[in-house]
Coordinates of C-alpha atoms in Angstrom, one line a residue:
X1 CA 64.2 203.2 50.3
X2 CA 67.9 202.0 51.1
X3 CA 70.1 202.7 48.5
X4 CA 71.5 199.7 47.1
X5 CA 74.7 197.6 47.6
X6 CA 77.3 196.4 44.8
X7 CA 76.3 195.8 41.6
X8 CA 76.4 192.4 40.9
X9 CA 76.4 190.5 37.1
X10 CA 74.3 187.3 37.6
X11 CA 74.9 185.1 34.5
X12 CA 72.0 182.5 34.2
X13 CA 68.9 184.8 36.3
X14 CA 66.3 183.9 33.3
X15 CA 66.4 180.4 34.6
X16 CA 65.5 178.4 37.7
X17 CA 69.4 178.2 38.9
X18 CA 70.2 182.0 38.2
X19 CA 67.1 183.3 39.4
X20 CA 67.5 181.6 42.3
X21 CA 70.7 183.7 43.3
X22 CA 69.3 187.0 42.1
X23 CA 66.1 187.0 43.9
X24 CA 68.5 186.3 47.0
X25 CA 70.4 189.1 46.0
X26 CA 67.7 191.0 45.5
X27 CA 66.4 191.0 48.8
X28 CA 69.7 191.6 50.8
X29 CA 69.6 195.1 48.7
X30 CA 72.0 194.4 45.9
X31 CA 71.8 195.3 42.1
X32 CA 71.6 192.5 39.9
X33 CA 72.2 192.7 36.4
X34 CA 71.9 189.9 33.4
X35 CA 71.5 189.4 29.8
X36 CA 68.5 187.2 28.0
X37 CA 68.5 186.2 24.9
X38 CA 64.7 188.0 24.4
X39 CA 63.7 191.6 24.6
X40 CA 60.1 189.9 26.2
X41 CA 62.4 188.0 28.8
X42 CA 64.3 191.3 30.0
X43 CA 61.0 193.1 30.2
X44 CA 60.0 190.3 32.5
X45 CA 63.1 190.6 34.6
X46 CA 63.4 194.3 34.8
X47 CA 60.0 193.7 36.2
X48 CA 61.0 192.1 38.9
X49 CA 63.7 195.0 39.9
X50 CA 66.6 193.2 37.7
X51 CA 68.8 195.1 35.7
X52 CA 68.1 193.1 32.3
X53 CA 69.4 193.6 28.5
X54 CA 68.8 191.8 25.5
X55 CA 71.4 189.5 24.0
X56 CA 73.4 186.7 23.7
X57 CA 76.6 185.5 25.4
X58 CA 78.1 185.4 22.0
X59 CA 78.3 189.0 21.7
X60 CA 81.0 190.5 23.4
X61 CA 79.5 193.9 23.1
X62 CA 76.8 193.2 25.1
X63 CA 78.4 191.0 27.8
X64 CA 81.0 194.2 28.4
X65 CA 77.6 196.6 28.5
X66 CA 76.3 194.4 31.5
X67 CA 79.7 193.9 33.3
X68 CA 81.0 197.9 33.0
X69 CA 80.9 198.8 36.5
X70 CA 80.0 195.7 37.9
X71 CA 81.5 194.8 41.5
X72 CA 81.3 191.2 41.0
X73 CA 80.0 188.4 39.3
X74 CA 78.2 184.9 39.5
X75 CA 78.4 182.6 36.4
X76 CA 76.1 179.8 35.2
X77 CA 76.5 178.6 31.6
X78 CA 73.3 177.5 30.2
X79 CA 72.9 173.9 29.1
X80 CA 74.2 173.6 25.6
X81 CA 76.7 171.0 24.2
X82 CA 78.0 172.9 21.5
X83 CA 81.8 173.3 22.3
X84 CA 82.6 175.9 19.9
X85 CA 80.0 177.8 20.9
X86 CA 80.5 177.1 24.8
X87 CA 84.5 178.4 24.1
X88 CA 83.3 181.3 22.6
X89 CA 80.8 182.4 25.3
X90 CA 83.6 181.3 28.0
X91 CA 86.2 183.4 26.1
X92 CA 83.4 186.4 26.2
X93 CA 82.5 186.3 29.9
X94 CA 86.3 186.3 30.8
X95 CA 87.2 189.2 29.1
X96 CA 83.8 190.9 30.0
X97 CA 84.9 190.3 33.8
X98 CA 88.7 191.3 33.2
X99 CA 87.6 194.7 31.8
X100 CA 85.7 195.4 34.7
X101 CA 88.5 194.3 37.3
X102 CA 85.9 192.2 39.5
X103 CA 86.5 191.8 42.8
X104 CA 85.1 188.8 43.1
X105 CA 83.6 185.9 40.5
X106 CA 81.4 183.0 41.6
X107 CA 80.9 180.1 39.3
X108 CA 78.4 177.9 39.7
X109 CA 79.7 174.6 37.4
X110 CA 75.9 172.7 37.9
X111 CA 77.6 169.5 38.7
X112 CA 80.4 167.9 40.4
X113 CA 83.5 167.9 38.5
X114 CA 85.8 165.2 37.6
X115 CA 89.5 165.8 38.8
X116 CA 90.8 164.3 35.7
X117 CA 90.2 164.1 31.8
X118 CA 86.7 162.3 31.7
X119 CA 84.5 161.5 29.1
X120 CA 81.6 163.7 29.8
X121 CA 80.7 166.7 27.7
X122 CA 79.4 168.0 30.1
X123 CA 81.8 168.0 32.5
X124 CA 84.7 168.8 30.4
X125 CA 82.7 172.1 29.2
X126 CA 82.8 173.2 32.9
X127 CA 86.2 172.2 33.2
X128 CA 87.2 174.4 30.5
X129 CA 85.0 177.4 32.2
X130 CA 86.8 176.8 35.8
X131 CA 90.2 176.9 33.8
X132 CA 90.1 179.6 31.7
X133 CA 88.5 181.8 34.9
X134 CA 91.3 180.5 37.3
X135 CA 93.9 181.3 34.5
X136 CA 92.4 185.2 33.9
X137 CA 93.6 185.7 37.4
X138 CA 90.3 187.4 38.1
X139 CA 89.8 186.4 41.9
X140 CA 87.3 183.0 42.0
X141 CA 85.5 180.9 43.9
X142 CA 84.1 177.3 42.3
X143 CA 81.1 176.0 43.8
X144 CA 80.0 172.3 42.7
X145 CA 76.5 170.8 43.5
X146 CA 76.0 167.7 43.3
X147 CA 71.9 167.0 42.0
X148 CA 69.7 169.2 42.9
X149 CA 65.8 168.1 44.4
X150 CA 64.2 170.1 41.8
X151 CA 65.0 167.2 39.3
X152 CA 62.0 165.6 41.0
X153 CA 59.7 167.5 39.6
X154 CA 60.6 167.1 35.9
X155 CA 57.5 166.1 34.7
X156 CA 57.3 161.9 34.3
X157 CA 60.3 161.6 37.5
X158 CA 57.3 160.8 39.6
X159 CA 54.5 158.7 37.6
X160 CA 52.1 157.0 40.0
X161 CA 53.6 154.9 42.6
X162 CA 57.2 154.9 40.3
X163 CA 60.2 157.3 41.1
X164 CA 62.3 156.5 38.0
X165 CA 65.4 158.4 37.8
X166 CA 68.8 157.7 35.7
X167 CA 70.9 157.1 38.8
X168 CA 71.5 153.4 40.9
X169 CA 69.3 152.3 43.2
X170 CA 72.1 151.3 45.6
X171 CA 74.6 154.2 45.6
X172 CA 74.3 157.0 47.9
X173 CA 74.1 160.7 46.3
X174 CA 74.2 163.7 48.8
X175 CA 71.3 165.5 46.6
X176 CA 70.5 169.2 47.5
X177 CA 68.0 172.0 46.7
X178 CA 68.5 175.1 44.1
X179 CA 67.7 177.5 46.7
X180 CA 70.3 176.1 49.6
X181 CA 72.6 176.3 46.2
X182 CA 71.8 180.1 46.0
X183 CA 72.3 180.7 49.9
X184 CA 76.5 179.3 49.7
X185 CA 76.2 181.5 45.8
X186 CA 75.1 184.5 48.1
X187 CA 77.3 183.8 51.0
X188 CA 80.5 183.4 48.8
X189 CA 80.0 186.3 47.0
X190 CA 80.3 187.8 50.7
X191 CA 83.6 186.3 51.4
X192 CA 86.7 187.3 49.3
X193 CA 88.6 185.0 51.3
X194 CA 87.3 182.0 49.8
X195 CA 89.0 183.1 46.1
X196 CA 90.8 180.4 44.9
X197 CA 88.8 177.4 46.5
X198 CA 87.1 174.8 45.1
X199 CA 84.4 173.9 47.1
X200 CA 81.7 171.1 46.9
X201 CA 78.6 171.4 47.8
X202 CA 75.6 168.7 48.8
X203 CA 73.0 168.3 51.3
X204 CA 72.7 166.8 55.0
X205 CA 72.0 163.4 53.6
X206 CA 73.8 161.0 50.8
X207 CA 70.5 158.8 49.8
X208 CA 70.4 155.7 47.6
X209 CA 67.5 155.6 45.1
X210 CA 65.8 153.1 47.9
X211 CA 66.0 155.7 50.4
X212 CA 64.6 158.5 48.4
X213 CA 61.7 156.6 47.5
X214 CA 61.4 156.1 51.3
X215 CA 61.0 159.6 51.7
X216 CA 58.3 160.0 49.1
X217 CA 56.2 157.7 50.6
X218 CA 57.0 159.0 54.3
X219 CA 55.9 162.7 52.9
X220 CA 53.1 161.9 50.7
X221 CA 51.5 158.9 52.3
X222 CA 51.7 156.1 49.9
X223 CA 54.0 153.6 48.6
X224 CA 56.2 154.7 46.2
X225 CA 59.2 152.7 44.1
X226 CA 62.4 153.5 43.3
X227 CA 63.1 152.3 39.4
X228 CA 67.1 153.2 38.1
X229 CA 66.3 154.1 34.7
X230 CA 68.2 153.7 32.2
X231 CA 70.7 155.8 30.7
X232 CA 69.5 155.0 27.4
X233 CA 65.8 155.0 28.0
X234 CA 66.5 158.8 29.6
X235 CA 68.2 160.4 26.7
X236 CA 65.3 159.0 24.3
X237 CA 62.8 160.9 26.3
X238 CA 64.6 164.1 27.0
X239 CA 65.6 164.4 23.2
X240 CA 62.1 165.5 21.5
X241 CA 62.1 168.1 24.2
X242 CA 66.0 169.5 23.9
X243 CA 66.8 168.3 20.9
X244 CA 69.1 165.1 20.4
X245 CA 72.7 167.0 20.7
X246 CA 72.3 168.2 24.2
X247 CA 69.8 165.4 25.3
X248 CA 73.3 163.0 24.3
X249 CA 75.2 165.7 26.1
X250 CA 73.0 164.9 29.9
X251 CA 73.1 161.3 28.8
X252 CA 77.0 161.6 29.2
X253 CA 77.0 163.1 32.7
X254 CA 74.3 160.4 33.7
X255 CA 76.7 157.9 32.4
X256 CA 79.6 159.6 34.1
X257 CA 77.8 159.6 37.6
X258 CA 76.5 155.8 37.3
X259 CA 80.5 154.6 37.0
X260 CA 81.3 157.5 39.7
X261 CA 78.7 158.0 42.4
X262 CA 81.4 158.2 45.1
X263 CA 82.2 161.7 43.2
X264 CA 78.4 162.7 44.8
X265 CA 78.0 160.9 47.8
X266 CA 79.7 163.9 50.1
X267 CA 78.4 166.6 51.1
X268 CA 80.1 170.3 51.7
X269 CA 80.0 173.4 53.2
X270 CA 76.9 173.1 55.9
X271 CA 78.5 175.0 58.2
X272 CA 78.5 178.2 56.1
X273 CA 74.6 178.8 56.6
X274 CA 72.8 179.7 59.7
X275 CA 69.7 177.5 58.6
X276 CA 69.7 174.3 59.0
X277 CA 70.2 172.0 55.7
X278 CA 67.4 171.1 53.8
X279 CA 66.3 167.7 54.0
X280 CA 64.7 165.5 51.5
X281 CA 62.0 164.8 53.3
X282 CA 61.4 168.7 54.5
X283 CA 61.3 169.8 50.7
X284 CA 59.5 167.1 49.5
X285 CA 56.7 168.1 52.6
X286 CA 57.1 172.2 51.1
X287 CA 56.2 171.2 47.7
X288 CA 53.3 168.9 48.6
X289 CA 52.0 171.7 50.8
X290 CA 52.2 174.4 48.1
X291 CA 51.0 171.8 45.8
X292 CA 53.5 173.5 42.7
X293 CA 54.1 170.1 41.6
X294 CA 50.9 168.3 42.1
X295 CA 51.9 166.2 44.5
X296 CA 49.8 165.5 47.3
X297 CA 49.6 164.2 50.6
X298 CA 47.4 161.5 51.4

């Protein structure tokens, strides 16, 4: 067995976004380490060759303990609205990452930022995550998605013959998938050069809501409609299952992206990968073939 690469701190593997990155990681030969909030989810992740501990990024004990010794770094916040909290967890991983002199520190904000003040809570939380990282003087890199695929498969998105998703019908977004998200993680984390950039990421194609419903119906065979639901009628159905604060939070950044959708209508860096980018189409056809999401094709 090879012996393995740098130790790297991947905030965020328990969940879809984060695991992404580490199972990438993983099989290039580097060490990944995290903290969970469970001792049942570490188990789970040491399991799976991660180097997990119990805790929370509100203790600043434990966040040091995963970072000691630590080459560098890749940082998802999870999705809370709670700025006090968020503040105190920033303040945590910065110090965490200044004590162990990183080489490198890749954040992933999630979303596309605005360049000024705006009125999303969400956005103004990752803000305030790129900032305080850029002011530590730790050395950076700032990725920003736009929407990611995987959206699709929240349970509902795609009822029948409806696609109903809280964006506009008639404005292009440049949508891309969590694990071409991963790839540029895993490739900036190979390329000190890129510390201090900003750089936006988004697939090969910017697709009004009319278009992706085009490629539903191309992949699984049948007619399917786009419907631009509403802000509103989103945050009503999300809340039972996140709870009302942050279901208000993601009902801000939807509202934020309806008035701005030229903020997610570019894509980035394609040329950084080898592969070729991910299509709609191409990922809707992967997950219909697997049938993870139930989707079939006719």
């Amino acid at each position: 067995m090879s012996e393995a690469k740098e130790q790297i701190v991947v905030l965020g593997a328990g969940g879809v976004q984060g695991g992404a990155v580490a199972e990438r990681l993983l099989s290039e030969g580097y060490a990944v380490r995290t903290i969970v909030r469970t001792e049942a989810k570490s188990q789970e992740l040491r399991e799976r060759g991660i180097n997990a501990i119990a805790g929370d990024l509100g203790q600043a004990d434990s966040l040091r303990e995963v970072f000691a010794g630590a080459e560098k770094a890749v940082v998802l916040l999870p999705v809370e609205f709670d700025r006090n909290k968020i503040t105190v967890y920033i303040n945590h991983i910065v110090e965490a990452a200044k004590a162990a002199e990183l080489k490198l520190l890749v954040v992933n904000t999630g979303l596309r930022l605005s360049r000024d003040e705006s009125d999303s809570e969400a956005i103004e939380l990752k803000r305030e995550l790129v900032q305080a990282v850029r002011l530590s003087g730790i050395p950076s890199v700032v990725l920003e998605p736009t929407l990611y695929y995987e959206n699709f498969l929240i349970p509902g998105v795609l009822n029948g013959d409806t696609l109903a998703y809280p964006v506009p019908e008639d404005r292009p977004i440049a949508w891309i998938s969590i694990d071409e998200t991963a790839a540029y993680t895993v490739e900036a984390l190979k390329r000190p050069e890129l510390a201090g950039t900003h750089i936006k990421l988004g697939g090969p194609e910017a697709l009004t809501g009319k278009e992706i419903a085009e490629r539903f119906s191309q992949a699984l065979g049948k007619d399917i409609k786009f419907f631009s639901l509403p802000v509103p009628a989103f945050e009503g159905a999300i809340a039972p299952l996140l709870g009302d604060h942050n279901a208000a939070g993601l009902a801000g950044l939807y509202s934020w992206i309806n008035t701005n959708s030229e903020q997610v209508a570019k894509s980035g860096a394609s040329v950084w990968l080898d592969a070729a980018p991910l299509t709609l189409g191409d990922w809707i056809n992967g997950i219909a073939s697997s049938n993870a999401s139930g989707w079939n094709a006719t």
